[in-house]
Coordinates of C-alpha atoms in Angstrom, one line a residue:
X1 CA -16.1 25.9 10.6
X2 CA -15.8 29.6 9.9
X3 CA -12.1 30.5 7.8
X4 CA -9.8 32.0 9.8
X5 CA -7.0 34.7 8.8
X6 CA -3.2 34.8 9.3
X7 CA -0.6 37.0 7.7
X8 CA 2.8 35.2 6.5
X9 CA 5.4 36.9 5.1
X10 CA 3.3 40.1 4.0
X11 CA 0.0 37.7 2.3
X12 CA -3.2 37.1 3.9
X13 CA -4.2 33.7 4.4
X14 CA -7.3 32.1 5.2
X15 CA -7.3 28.4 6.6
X16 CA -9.9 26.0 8.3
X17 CA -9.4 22.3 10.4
X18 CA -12.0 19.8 9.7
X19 CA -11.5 16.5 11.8
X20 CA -12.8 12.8 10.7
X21 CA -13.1 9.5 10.5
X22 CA -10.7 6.9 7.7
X23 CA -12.3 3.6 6.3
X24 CA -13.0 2.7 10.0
X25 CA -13.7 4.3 13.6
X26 CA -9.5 3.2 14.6
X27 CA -8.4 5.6 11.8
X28 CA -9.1 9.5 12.5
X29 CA -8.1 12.3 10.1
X30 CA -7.3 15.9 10.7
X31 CA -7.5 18.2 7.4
X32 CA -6.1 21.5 6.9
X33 CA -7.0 24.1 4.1
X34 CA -5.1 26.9 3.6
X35 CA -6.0 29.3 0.9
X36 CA -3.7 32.8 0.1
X37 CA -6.5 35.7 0.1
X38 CA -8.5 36.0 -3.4
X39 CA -7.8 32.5 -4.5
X40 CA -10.0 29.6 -3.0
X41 CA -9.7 27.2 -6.1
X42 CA -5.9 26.5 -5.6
X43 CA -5.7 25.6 -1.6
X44 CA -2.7 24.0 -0.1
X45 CA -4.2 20.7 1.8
X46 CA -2.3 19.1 4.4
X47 CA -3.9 15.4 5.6
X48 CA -3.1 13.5 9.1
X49 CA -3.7 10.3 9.4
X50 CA -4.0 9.4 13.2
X51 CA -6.4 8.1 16.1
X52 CA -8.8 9.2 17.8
X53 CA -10.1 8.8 21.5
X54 CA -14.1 8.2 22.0
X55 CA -13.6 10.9 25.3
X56 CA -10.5 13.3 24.4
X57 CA -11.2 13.1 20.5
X58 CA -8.4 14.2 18.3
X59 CA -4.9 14.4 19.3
X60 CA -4.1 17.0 17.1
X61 CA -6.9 18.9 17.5
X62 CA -7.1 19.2 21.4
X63 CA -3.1 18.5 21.8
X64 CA -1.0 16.2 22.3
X65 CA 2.5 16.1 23.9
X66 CA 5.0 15.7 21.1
X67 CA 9.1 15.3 21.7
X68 CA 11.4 17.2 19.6
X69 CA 14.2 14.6 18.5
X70 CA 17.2 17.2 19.2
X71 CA 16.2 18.4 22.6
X72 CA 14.4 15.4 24.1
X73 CA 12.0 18.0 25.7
X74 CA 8.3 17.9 25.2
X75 CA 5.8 20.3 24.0
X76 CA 2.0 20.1 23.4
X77 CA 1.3 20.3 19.8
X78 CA -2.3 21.5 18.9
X79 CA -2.5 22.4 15.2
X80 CA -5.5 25.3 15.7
X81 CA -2.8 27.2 17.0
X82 CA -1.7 29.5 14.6
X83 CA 2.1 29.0 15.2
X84 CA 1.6 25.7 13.5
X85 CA -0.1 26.9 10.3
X86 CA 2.4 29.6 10.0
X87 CA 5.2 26.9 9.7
X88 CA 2.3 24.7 7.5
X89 CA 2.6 27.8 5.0
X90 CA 6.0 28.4 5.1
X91 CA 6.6 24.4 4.4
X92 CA 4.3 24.9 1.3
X93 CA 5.8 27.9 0.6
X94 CA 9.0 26.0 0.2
X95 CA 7.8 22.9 -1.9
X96 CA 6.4 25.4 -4.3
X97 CA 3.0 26.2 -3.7
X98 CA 2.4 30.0 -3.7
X99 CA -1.2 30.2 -3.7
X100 CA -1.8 30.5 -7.2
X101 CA -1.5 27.1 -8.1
X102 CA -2.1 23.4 -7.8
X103 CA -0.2 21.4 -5.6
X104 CA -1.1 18.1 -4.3
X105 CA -2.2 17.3 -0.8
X106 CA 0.6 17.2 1.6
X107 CA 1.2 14.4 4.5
X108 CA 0.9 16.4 7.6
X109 CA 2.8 13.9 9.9
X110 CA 5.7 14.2 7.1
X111 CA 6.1 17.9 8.2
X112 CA 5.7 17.9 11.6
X113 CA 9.0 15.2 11.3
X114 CA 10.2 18.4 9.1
X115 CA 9.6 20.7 12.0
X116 CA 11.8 17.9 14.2
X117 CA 8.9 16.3 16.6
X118 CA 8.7 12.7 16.9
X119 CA 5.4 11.4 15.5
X120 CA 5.5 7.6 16.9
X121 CA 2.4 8.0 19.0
X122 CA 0.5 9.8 16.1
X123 CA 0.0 6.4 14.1
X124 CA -3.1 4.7 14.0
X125 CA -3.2 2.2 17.0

């Protein structure tokens, strides 16, 4: 998949989503990689750990319908949307990563609790 740019906070980004398979066919994983422009060795990674449907594929890459805990209301979450990588930044941004340097891998489904959705139905069946 080609890298794709966003602009948070005055620095260029570039990101990519690759989507795959755990220790078996029940477990799916979603990846993100998102690299601040000029510096491709010190990438903030984000890692779900979810399903995957033989026909729709993966939730989080076609969209699913998440709830936010404080409203009750639904919305369809698909993380190639770049609302969702802006607030993936931002979230790194705020654990310390600026780009520069090392961090660990990051659970995704920990920050989309962060960002208030419920994440129930994004466990591995």
């Amino acid at each position: 998949m080609a890298l794709r740019k966003i602009t948070v906070e005055d620095n260029v980004y570039l990101y990519k989503s690759v989507t795959g398979f755990g220790g078996s066919t029940a477990i799916a994983t979603f990846e993100i990689t998102i690299f601040l422009e000029h510096y491709k060795l010190t990438p903030l990674k984000i890692n779900f750990i979810t399903w995957e449907d033989a026909y729709a594929g993966n939730p989080l890459s076609t969209g699913i319908k998440l709830t936010r805990l404080s409203t009750r209301e639904e919305e369809v979450v698909n993380l190639n949307r770049p609302k969702y990588i802006r607030e993936f930044i931002l979230y790194g941004l705020k654990m310390g990563w600026n780009g520069q340097n090392k961090v660990d891998s990051i659970d995704g489904l920990k920050i989309l609790t962060s960002l208030d959705y419920d994440v129930s139905s994004l466990h591995p069946k």
